[in-house]
Amino acid sequence: MSGSGPPRPVQVVVLAEDRLTAQGVEAHLAADERLRVLPAGAEENPGVLLVITAELGEGTLSALKPYLPEGPAEAPRLVLLADRPTAEQLARAAGPGPVAFTPRERTTLADITEMLCAVARGAAPLPGPPLEQVRTRRWNDRSGGANDASSLFTARELAVLRQLAAGSSTAEIAAALHYSERTVKYIIHEVIVRHGLRNRVHAVAFALRQGLL
């Protein structure tokens, strides 16, 4: 036995464009013992910075600046929930640290909790398309743009599809990726509906044909 105690809670700062949203999300996160919510502007450095906004405009970008130091080792992991940010806005928000983006309208409070814990641990792929892809495409236009096969799926969709290809059940996928079974089912449903596929098997076959699995 190592004798080590329980893992320290992940320190999270929530930035939202309105205080009502921030308070609601903070209250939900504070109920989870794996998380410790810090007030905005606290002297302690958060492990994860959660930003919730309809539009990733100048006000939000300015609010991010105090949390994005020059050294990548010091920067918190940044999780963005926004409606439809442009690639330029995402690149400006990225900063030096690890970042993930997920559409706000598709995300529940339960999804946010799981996302923050997984991102902080590094135990699961960052949900949504990693902003490293945005940085790369901004400076090196070799990805083929909208026709690039990798743009067909988000990082978490690919993670689920890989598990499906290996024969894993919904419960096994949820345990492996640290999502709820509800979230896994939702991800699979989104893939099937968006690409006009018939079922899970068809979704895996489609991804295989694109060379993504």
Coordinates of N, CA and C in Angstrom, one line a residue:
M1 N 0.8 -1.2 0.0 CA 0.0 0.0 0.0 C 0.9 1.2 0.0
S2 N 0.5 2.2 -0.8 CA 1.3 3.4 -0.9 C 1.1 4.3 0.2
G3 N 0.0 4.3 0.9 CA -0.3 5.2 2.0 C -0.7 6.6 1.5
S4 N -0.8 6.8 0.3 CA -1.2 8.2 -0.2 C -2.6 8.4 0.0
G5 N -3.0 9.6 0.3 CA -4.4 10.0 0.5 C -5.2 10.1 -0.8
P6 N -6.4 10.5 -0.7 CA -7.3 10.7 -1.9 C -6.7 11.8 -2.8
P7 N -7.0 11.7 -4.1 CA -6.4 12.8 -5.0 C -7.0 14.2 -4.6
R8 N -6.2 15.2 -4.8 CA -6.6 16.5 -4.5 C -7.7 16.9 -5.5
P9 N -8.7 17.7 -5.0 CA -9.8 18.1 -5.9 C -9.2 19.0 -7.0
V10 N -9.8 19.0 -8.2 CA -9.3 19.8 -9.3 C -9.9 21.2 -9.1
Q11 N -9.0 22.2 -9.1 CA -9.4 23.6 -8.9 C -9.9 24.2 -10.2
V12 N -11.1 24.7 -10.2 CA -11.8 25.2 -11.4 C -12.2 26.6 -11.2
V13 N -12.0 27.4 -12.2 CA -12.6 28.8 -12.2 C -13.6 28.8 -13.4
V14 N -14.8 29.3 -13.1 CA -15.8 29.4 -14.1 C -15.9 30.9 -14.6
L15 N -15.8 31.1 -15.9 CA -16.0 32.4 -16.4 C -17.2 32.3 -17.4
A16 N -18.3 33.1 -17.1 CA -19.5 33.1 -18.0 C -19.8 34.6 -18.2
E17 N -20.6 34.8 -19.3 CA -20.9 36.1 -19.7 C -22.0 36.7 -18.8
D18 N -22.7 35.9 -18.1 CA -23.7 36.5 -17.1 C -23.5 35.7 -15.8
R19 N -23.8 36.4 -14.7 CA -23.5 35.9 -13.4 C -24.5 34.8 -13.0
L20 N -25.7 34.8 -13.5 CA -26.7 33.8 -13.3 C -26.2 32.4 -13.8
T21 N -25.6 32.4 -15.0 CA -25.1 31.2 -15.5 C -23.9 30.7 -14.7
A22 N -23.0 31.6 -14.4 CA -21.8 31.3 -13.6 C -22.2 30.7 -12.2
Q23 N -23.2 31.3 -11.5 CA -23.6 30.8 -10.2 C -24.2 29.4 -10.3
G24 N -25.0 29.2 -11.4 CA -25.7 27.9 -11.5 C -24.6 26.8 -11.8
V25 N -23.7 27.0 -12.7 CA -22.6 26.0 -13.0 C -21.8 25.8 -11.8
E26 N -21.4 26.9 -11.1 CA -20.5 26.8 -9.9 C -21.2 25.9 -8.8
A27 N -22.5 26.2 -8.6 CA -23.2 25.4 -7.6 C -23.2 23.9 -7.9
H28 N -23.4 23.6 -9.2 CA -23.4 22.2 -9.6 C -22.0 21.6 -9.5
L29 N -21.0 22.3 -9.8 CA -19.6 21.7 -9.7 C -19.2 21.6 -8.3
A30 N -19.6 22.5 -7.4 CA -19.2 22.5 -6.0 C -19.8 21.3 -5.3
A31 N -20.8 20.7 -5.8 CA -21.4 19.5 -5.2 C -20.6 18.2 -5.5
D32 N -19.7 18.3 -6.3 CA -18.8 17.1 -6.7 C -17.5 17.2 -5.9
E33 N -17.2 16.2 -5.1 CA -16.0 16.3 -4.2 C -14.7 16.2 -5.0
R34 N -14.8 15.9 -6.3 CA -13.6 15.8 -7.1 C -13.2 17.2 -7.6
L35 N -14.1 18.2 -7.4 CA -13.8 19.6 -7.9 C -13.8 20.6 -6.8
R36 N -13.0 21.6 -6.9 CA -13.1 22.7 -6.0 C -13.2 24.0 -6.8
V37 N -14.3 24.7 -6.6 CA -14.5 25.9 -7.4 C -13.9 27.1 -6.8
L38 N -13.0 27.8 -7.5 CA -12.4 29.0 -7.1 C -13.1 30.2 -7.6
P39 N -13.2 31.3 -6.8 CA -13.9 32.5 -7.4 C -13.0 33.2 -8.5
A40 N -13.7 33.8 -9.4 CA -12.9 34.5 -10.5 C -12.1 35.6 -9.8
G41 N -10.8 35.6 -10.2 CA -9.9 36.6 -9.7 C -9.1 36.1 -8.5
A42 N -9.3 34.8 -8.1 CA -8.6 34.3 -6.9 C -7.1 34.2 -7.2
E43 N -6.3 34.3 -6.1 CA -4.9 34.3 -6.3 C -4.4 32.9 -6.7
E44 N -5.1 31.9 -6.2 CA -4.7 30.5 -6.6 C -4.9 30.3 -8.0
N45 N -3.9 29.5 -8.6 CA -4.0 29.2 -10.0 C -4.9 27.9 -10.2
P46 N -6.0 28.1 -11.1 CA -6.8 26.9 -11.3 C -6.2 25.9 -12.2
G47 N -6.6 24.6 -12.0 CA -6.1 23.6 -12.9 C -6.8 23.6 -14.2
V48 N -8.1 24.0 -14.1 CA -8.9 24.0 -15.3 C -9.7 25.4 -15.3
L49 N -9.8 26.0 -16.5 CA -10.6 27.2 -16.6 C -11.7 26.9 -17.6
L50 N -12.9 27.0 -17.0 CA -14.1 26.8 -17.8 C -14.8 28.1 -18.3
V51 N -14.9 28.3 -19.6 CA -15.4 29.5 -20.1 C -16.7 29.2 -20.9
I52 N -17.8 29.9 -20.5 CA -19.1 29.6 -21.1 C -19.6 30.9 -21.7
T53 N -19.8 31.0 -23.0 CA -20.2 32.2 -23.6 C -21.0 31.9 -24.9
A54 N -21.9 32.8 -25.3 CA -22.6 32.6 -26.5 C -21.7 33.0 -27.7
E55 N -20.9 34.1 -27.5 CA -20.0 34.6 -28.6 C -18.6 34.8 -28.0
L56 N -17.6 34.3 -28.6 CA -16.3 34.4 -28.1 C -15.7 35.7 -28.6
G57 N -16.2 36.8 -28.0 CA -15.9 38.2 -28.4 C -14.8 38.8 -27.6
E58 N -14.6 40.1 -27.8 CA -13.4 40.7 -27.2 C -13.5 40.7 -25.6
G59 N -14.8 40.8 -25.1 CA -14.9 40.8 -23.7 C -14.5 39.5 -23.0
T60 N -14.9 38.4 -23.7 CA -14.4 37.1 -23.2 C -12.9 36.9 -23.3
L61 N -12.4 37.3 -24.4 CA -11.0 37.2 -24.7 C -10.2 38.0 -23.7
S62 N -10.7 39.2 -23.3 CA -10.0 40.0 -22.3 C -10.0 39.4 -20.9
A63 N -11.2 38.7 -20.6 CA -11.3 38.1 -19.3 C -10.4 36.9 -19.2
L64 N -10.0 36.3 -20.3 CA -9.1 35.1 -20.3 C -7.6 35.5 -20.0
K65 N -7.2 36.7 -20.4 CA -5.8 37.1 -20.3 C -5.1 36.8 -19.0
P66 N -5.7 37.2 -17.8 CA -5.0 37.0 -16.6 C -4.7 35.5 -16.3
Y67 N -5.4 34.6 -16.9 CA -5.2 33.2 -16.7 C -4.3 32.5 -17.7
L68 N -3.8 33.2 -18.6 CA -3.0 32.6 -19.7 C -1.5 33.2 -19.6
P69 N -0.7 32.7 -18.7 CA 0.7 33.2 -18.6 C 1.5 32.7 -19.8
E70 N 2.7 33.3 -19.9 CA 3.5 33.0 -21.1 C 4.0 31.5 -21.1
G71 N 4.3 30.9 -20.0 CA 4.8 29.6 -20.0 C 3.7 28.5 -20.0
P72 N 3.7 27.6 -21.0 CA 2.7 26.6 -21.1 C 2.6 25.7 -19.9
A73 N 3.6 25.5 -19.2 CA 3.6 24.6 -18.0 C 2.7 25.3 -16.9
E74 N 2.6 26.6 -16.9 CA 1.9 27.3 -15.9 C 0.4 27.5 -16.2
A75 N 0.1 27.4 -17.5 CA -1.3 27.7 -18.0 C -2.3 26.6 -17.6
P76 N -3.5 27.0 -17.1 CA -4.5 26.0 -16.8 C -5.0 25.4 -18.1
R77 N -5.6 24.2 -18.0 CA -6.3 23.6 -19.1 C -7.6 24.4 -19.4
L78 N -7.8 24.8 -20.6 CA -8.9 25.6 -20.9 C -10.0 24.9 -21.6
V79 N -11.2 24.9 -21.1 CA -12.4 24.3 -21.7 C -13.4 25.4 -22.1
L80 N -13.7 25.5 -23.4 CA -14.6 26.5 -23.9 C -15.9 25.9 -24.3
L81 N -17.0 26.5 -23.8 CA -18.3 26.2 -24.2 C -18.9 27.4 -24.9
A82 N -19.0 27.4 -26.2 CA -19.5 28.6 -27.0 C -20.4 28.1 -28.1
D83 N -21.1 29.0 -28.7 CA -22.1 28.6 -29.7 C -21.4 28.3 -31.1
R84 N -20.9 29.3 -31.7 CA -20.3 29.1 -33.0 C -19.1 30.0 -33.2
P85 N -18.1 29.8 -32.5 CA -16.9 30.6 -32.6 C -16.2 30.3 -34.0
T86 N -15.5 31.4 -34.5 CA -14.8 31.2 -35.7 C -13.4 30.6 -35.4
A87 N -12.7 30.1 -36.4 CA -11.4 29.5 -36.2 C -10.4 30.6 -35.7
E88 N -10.6 31.8 -36.1 CA -9.8 32.9 -35.7 C -10.0 33.2 -34.2
Q89 N -11.2 33.2 -33.7 CA -11.5 33.4 -32.3 C -11.0 32.3 -31.5
L90 N -11.1 31.1 -31.9 CA -10.6 29.9 -31.2 C -9.0 30.0 -31.1
A91 N -8.4 30.4 -32.2 CA -6.9 30.5 -32.1 C -6.5 31.6 -31.2
R92 N -7.2 32.7 -31.1 CA -6.8 33.8 -30.2 C -7.1 33.4 -28.7
A93 N -8.1 32.5 -28.5 CA -8.4 32.1 -27.1 C -7.4 31.0 -26.6
A94 N -6.8 30.3 -27.6 CA -6.1 29.1 -27.2 C -5.0 29.3 -26.2
G95 N -4.2 30.4 -26.4 CA -3.1 30.6 -25.5 C -2.1 29.5 -25.5
P96 N -1.2 29.3 -24.5 CA -0.2 28.3 -24.5 C -0.6 27.0 -23.9
G97 N -1.7 26.9 -23.2 CA -2.0 25.6 -22.5 C -2.9 24.7 -23.4
P98 N -3.2 23.5 -22.8 CA -4.1 22.5 -23.5 C -5.5 23.1 -23.5
V99 N -6.2 22.9 -24.6 CA -7.5 23.5 -24.8 C -8.5 22.6 -25.4
A100 N -9.7 22.7 -25.1 CA -10.8 21.9 -25.8 C -12.0 22.8 -26.0
F101 N -12.7 22.6 -27.1 CA -13.9 23.3 -27.4 C -15.0 22.3 -27.5
T102 N -16.2 22.7 -27.0 CA -17.4 21.9 -27.2 C -18.6 22.8 -27.4
P103 N -19.5 22.5 -28.3 CA -20.7 23.4 -28.5 C -21.5 23.5 -27.3
R104 N -21.9 24.8 -26.9 CA -22.6 25.0 -25.7 C -24.0 24.4 -25.7
E105 N -24.7 24.4 -26.9 CA -26.0 23.9 -27.0 C -26.1 22.4 -26.8
R106 N -25.0 21.7 -27.0 CA -25.0 20.3 -26.9 C -24.6 19.8 -25.5
T107 N -24.3 20.6 -24.6 CA -23.6 20.2 -23.4 C -24.5 20.4 -22.2
T108 N -24.6 19.4 -21.3 CA -25.4 19.4 -20.1 C -24.5 19.7 -18.9
L109 N -25.1 20.0 -17.7 CA -24.3 20.2 -16.5 C -23.5 18.9 -16.2
A110 N -24.1 17.7 -16.4 CA -23.4 16.5 -16.1 C -22.2 16.3 -17.0
D111 N -22.4 16.7 -18.3 CA -21.3 16.6 -19.3 C -20.1 17.5 -18.8
I112 N -20.4 18.7 -18.3 CA -19.4 19.6 -17.9 C -18.6 19.0 -16.8
T113 N -19.2 18.4 -15.8 CA -18.5 17.8 -14.6 C -17.5 16.7 -15.1
E114 N -18.0 15.8 -15.9 CA -17.2 14.8 -16.4 C -16.1 15.3 -17.3
M115 N -16.4 16.3 -18.1 CA -15.4 16.9 -19.0 C -14.2 17.5 -18.2
L116 N -14.5 18.2 -17.2 CA -13.5 18.9 -16.4 C -12.6 17.9 -15.7
C117 N -13.2 16.9 -15.1 CA -12.5 15.8 -14.4 C -11.6 15.1 -15.3
A118 N -12.1 14.7 -16.5 CA -11.3 14.0 -17.5 C -10.2 14.8 -18.0
V119 N -10.4 16.1 -18.4 CA -9.4 16.9 -18.9 C -8.3 17.2 -17.9
A120 N -8.7 17.4 -16.6 CA -7.7 17.7 -15.6 C -6.8 16.5 -15.4
R121 N -7.4 15.3 -15.4 CA -6.6 14.0 -15.2 C -5.7 13.7 -16.4
G122 N -6.2 14.1 -17.6 CA -5.5 13.6 -18.8 C -5.8 12.2 -19.1
A123 N -6.9 11.7 -18.4 CA -7.2 10.2 -18.5 C -8.1 9.9 -19.8
A124 N -8.6 11.0 -20.4 CA -9.5 10.8 -21.6 C -9.1 11.9 -22.6
P125 N -9.4 11.6 -23.9 CA -9.2 12.7 -24.9 C -9.9 13.9 -24.6
L126 N -9.4 15.1 -24.9 CA -10.1 16.3 -24.7 C -11.4 16.3 -25.5
P127 N -12.6 16.6 -24.8 CA -13.8 16.6 -25.6 C -13.8 17.7 -26.6
G128 N -14.5 17.4 -27.7 CA -14.6 18.4 -28.8 C -13.3 18.5 -29.5
P129 N -13.2 19.3 -30.6 CA -12.0 19.4 -31.4 C -10.9 20.1 -30.7
P130 N -9.7 19.5 -30.4 CA -8.7 20.3 -29.7 C -8.2 21.5 -30.5
L131 N -8.0 22.6 -29.8 CA -7.6 23.8 -30.5 C -6.2 23.7 -31.1
E132 N -5.5 22.7 -30.7 CA -4.2 22.5 -31.4 C -4.4 22.4 -32.9
Q133 N -5.5 21.7 -33.3 CA -5.8 21.6 -34.7 C -6.1 23.0 -35.3
V134 N -6.7 23.9 -34.6 CA -7.0 25.2 -35.1 C -5.6 26.0 -35.3
R135 N -4.7 25.9 -34.2 CA -3.4 26.5 -34.4 C -2.7 26.0 -35.6
T136 N -2.7 24.7 -35.8 CA -1.9 24.1 -36.9 C -2.5 24.6 -38.2
R137 N -3.8 24.6 -38.3 CA -4.4 24.9 -39.6 C -4.3 26.4 -39.9
R138 N -4.2 27.2 -38.9 CA -4.1 28.7 -39.1 C -2.7 29.0 -39.7
W139 N -1.7 28.3 -39.3 CA -0.3 28.6 -39.8 C 0.2 27.7 -40.9
N140 N -0.5 26.6 -41.0 CA 0.0 25.6 -42.0 C -1.2 25.0 -42.7
D141 N -1.5 25.5 -43.8 CA -2.8 25.2 -44.5 C -2.5 23.9 -45.4
R142 N -2.3 22.8 -44.7 CA -2.1 21.6 -45.4 C -3.1 20.5 -45.1
S143 N -4.1 21.0 -44.3 CA -5.1 20.0 -43.8 C -6.2 19.7 -44.8
G144 N -6.3 20.5 -45.9 CA -7.4 20.3 -46.9 C -8.7 21.0 -46.5
G145 N -8.7 21.8 -45.4 CA -9.9 22.5 -45.0 C -11.1 21.7 -44.7
A146 N -12.2 22.1 -45.2 CA -13.5 21.4 -44.9 C -13.5 20.0 -45.5
N147 N -12.7 19.7 -46.5 CA -12.7 18.4 -47.1 C -11.8 17.4 -46.3
D148 N -11.1 17.8 -45.3 CA -10.2 16.9 -44.6 C -11.1 15.9 -43.8
A149 N -10.7 14.6 -44.0 CA -11.5 13.5 -43.3 C -11.6 13.7 -41.8
S150 N -10.5 14.2 -41.2 CA -10.5 14.3 -39.8 C -11.5 15.3 -39.2
S151 N -12.0 16.2 -40.1 CA -13.0 17.2 -39.7 C -14.4 16.6 -39.6
L152 N -14.6 15.3 -40.0 CA -15.9 14.7 -39.9 C -16.3 14.3 -38.5
F153 N -15.4 14.1 -37.6 CA -15.7 13.8 -36.2 C -14.9 14.6 -35.2
T154 N -15.5 14.8 -34.1 CA -14.7 15.5 -33.0 C -13.8 14.4 -32.3
A155 N -12.9 14.9 -31.5 CA -12.0 14.0 -30.8 C -12.7 13.0 -29.9
R156 N -13.8 13.4 -29.2 CA -14.5 12.5 -28.4 C -15.3 11.5 -29.2
E157 N -15.8 11.9 -30.3 CA -16.5 11.0 -31.2 C -15.6 9.9 -31.7
L158 N -14.4 10.3 -32.1 CA -13.4 9.3 -32.6 C -13.1 8.3 -31.4
A159 N -12.9 8.9 -30.2 CA -12.6 8.0 -29.1 C -13.7 7.0 -28.9
V160 N -14.9 7.4 -29.0 CA -16.1 6.4 -28.8 C -16.1 5.4 -29.9
L161 N -15.9 5.9 -31.2 CA -15.9 5.0 -32.3 C -14.8 4.0 -32.2
R162 N -13.6 4.3 -31.7 CA -12.5 3.4 -31.6 C -12.9 2.3 -30.6
Q163 N -13.6 2.7 -29.5 CA -14.1 1.7 -28.6 C -15.1 0.8 -29.2
L164 N -16.0 1.3 -30.0 CA -17.0 0.5 -30.7 C -16.4 -0.5 -31.6
A165 N -15.3 0.0 -32.3 CA -14.6 -0.9 -33.3 C -14.0 -2.0 -32.6
A166 N -13.6 -1.8 -31.3 CA -13.0 -2.9 -30.5 C -14.0 -3.8 -29.9
G167 N -15.3 -3.6 -30.1 CA -16.3 -4.4 -29.6 C -16.8 -4.1 -28.2
S168 N -16.5 -2.9 -27.7 CA -16.9 -2.5 -26.4 C -18.4 -2.2 -26.3
S169 N -19.0 -2.4 -25.2 CA -20.4 -2.1 -25.0 C -20.5 -0.6 -24.5
T170 N -21.7 -0.1 -24.4 CA -21.9 1.3 -24.0 C -21.3 1.5 -22.6
A171 N -21.6 0.5 -21.7 CA -21.1 0.6 -20.3 C -19.5 0.6 -20.3
E172 N -18.9 -0.3 -21.1 CA -17.5 -0.4 -21.2 C -16.8 0.9 -21.7
I173 N -17.5 1.5 -22.7 CA -17.0 2.7 -23.3 C -17.0 3.8 -22.2
A174 N -18.2 3.9 -21.5 CA -18.3 4.9 -20.5 C -17.2 4.8 -19.4
A175 N -16.9 3.6 -19.0 CA -15.9 3.4 -18.0 C -14.5 3.7 -18.5
A176 N -14.3 3.4 -19.8 CA -12.9 3.6 -20.3 C -12.6 5.1 -20.5
L177 N -13.7 5.8 -21.0 CA -13.5 7.2 -21.3 C -13.9 8.2 -20.2
H178 N -14.4 7.6 -19.1 CA -14.9 8.4 -18.0 C -16.0 9.4 -18.4
Y179 N -16.9 8.8 -19.2 CA -18.2 9.5 -19.5 C -19.3 8.8 -18.8
S180 N -20.5 9.4 -18.8 CA -21.7 8.6 -18.4 C -22.2 7.8 -19.6
E181 N -23.0 6.8 -19.3 CA -23.5 6.0 -20.4 C -24.5 6.9 -21.3
R182 N -25.1 7.8 -20.6 CA -26.0 8.7 -21.4 C -25.2 9.5 -22.4
T183 N -24.0 10.0 -21.9 CA -23.2 10.8 -22.8 C -22.7 10.0 -24.0
V184 N -22.3 8.7 -23.7 CA -21.9 7.9 -24.8 C -23.0 7.6 -25.8
K185 N -24.2 7.4 -25.4 CA -25.3 7.1 -26.3 C -25.6 8.4 -27.1
Y186 N -25.5 9.6 -26.4 CA -25.7 10.8 -27.1 C -24.7 11.0 -28.2
I187 N -23.4 10.8 -27.9 CA -22.3 10.9 -28.9 C -22.6 10.0 -30.1
I188 N -22.9 8.8 -29.9 CA -23.2 7.8 -31.0 C -24.4 8.3 -31.8
H189 N -25.4 8.7 -31.1 CA -26.6 9.2 -31.8 C -26.3 10.4 -32.7
E190 N -25.5 11.3 -32.2 CA -25.1 12.5 -33.0 C -24.3 12.1 -34.3
V191 N -23.4 11.1 -34.1 CA -22.6 10.7 -35.3 C -23.6 10.1 -36.3
I192 N -24.5 9.2 -35.9 CA -25.4 8.5 -36.8 C -26.3 9.5 -37.5
V193 N -26.9 10.4 -36.8 CA -27.8 11.4 -37.4 C -27.1 12.3 -38.3
R194 N -25.9 12.9 -37.9 CA -25.2 13.9 -38.7 C -24.7 13.3 -40.0
H195 N -24.3 12.1 -40.1 CA -23.8 11.5 -41.3 C -24.8 10.6 -42.0
G196 N -26.0 10.6 -41.5 CA -27.1 9.8 -42.2 C -26.8 8.3 -42.2
L197 N -26.3 7.8 -41.1 CA -25.9 6.4 -41.0 C -27.0 5.5 -40.4
R198 N -26.9 4.2 -40.5 CA -28.0 3.4 -40.1 C -27.9 3.0 -38.6
N199 N -26.7 2.6 -38.2 CA -26.6 2.1 -36.8 C -25.1 2.3 -36.4
R200 N -24.8 1.7 -35.3 CA -23.4 1.8 -34.8 C -22.4 1.1 -35.7
V201 N -22.8 -0.1 -36.2 CA -21.9 -0.8 -37.1 C -21.6 0.0 -38.3
H202 N -22.6 0.7 -38.9 CA -22.4 1.5 -40.0 C -21.5 2.7 -39.7
A203 N -21.7 3.3 -38.5 CA -20.8 4.4 -38.1 C -19.3 4.0 -38.0
V204 N -19.1 2.8 -37.5 CA -17.7 2.3 -37.4 C -17.1 2.1 -38.8
A205 N -18.0 1.5 -39.7 CA -17.5 1.2 -41.0 C -17.2 2.5 -41.8
F206 N -18.1 3.5 -41.6 CA -17.9 4.8 -42.2 C -16.5 5.4 -41.8
A207 N -16.3 5.4 -40.5 CA -15.0 6.0 -40.0 C -13.8 5.2 -40.5
L208 N -13.9 3.9 -40.6 CA -12.9 3.1 -41.2 C -12.6 3.4 -42.6
R209 N -13.6 3.7 -43.4 CA -13.4 4.0 -44.8 C -12.7 5.4 -45.0
Q210 N -12.9 6.2 -44.0 CA -12.2 7.5 -44.0 C -10.8 7.4 -43.5
G211 N -10.3 6.3 -43.1 CA -9.0 6.1 -42.6 C -8.7 6.7 -41.2
L212 N -9.8 6.8 -40.4 CA -9.7 7.5 -39.1 C -9.6 6.5 -37.9
L213 N -9.8 5.2 -38.2 CA -9.7 4.2 -37.1 C -8.6 3.2 -37.5

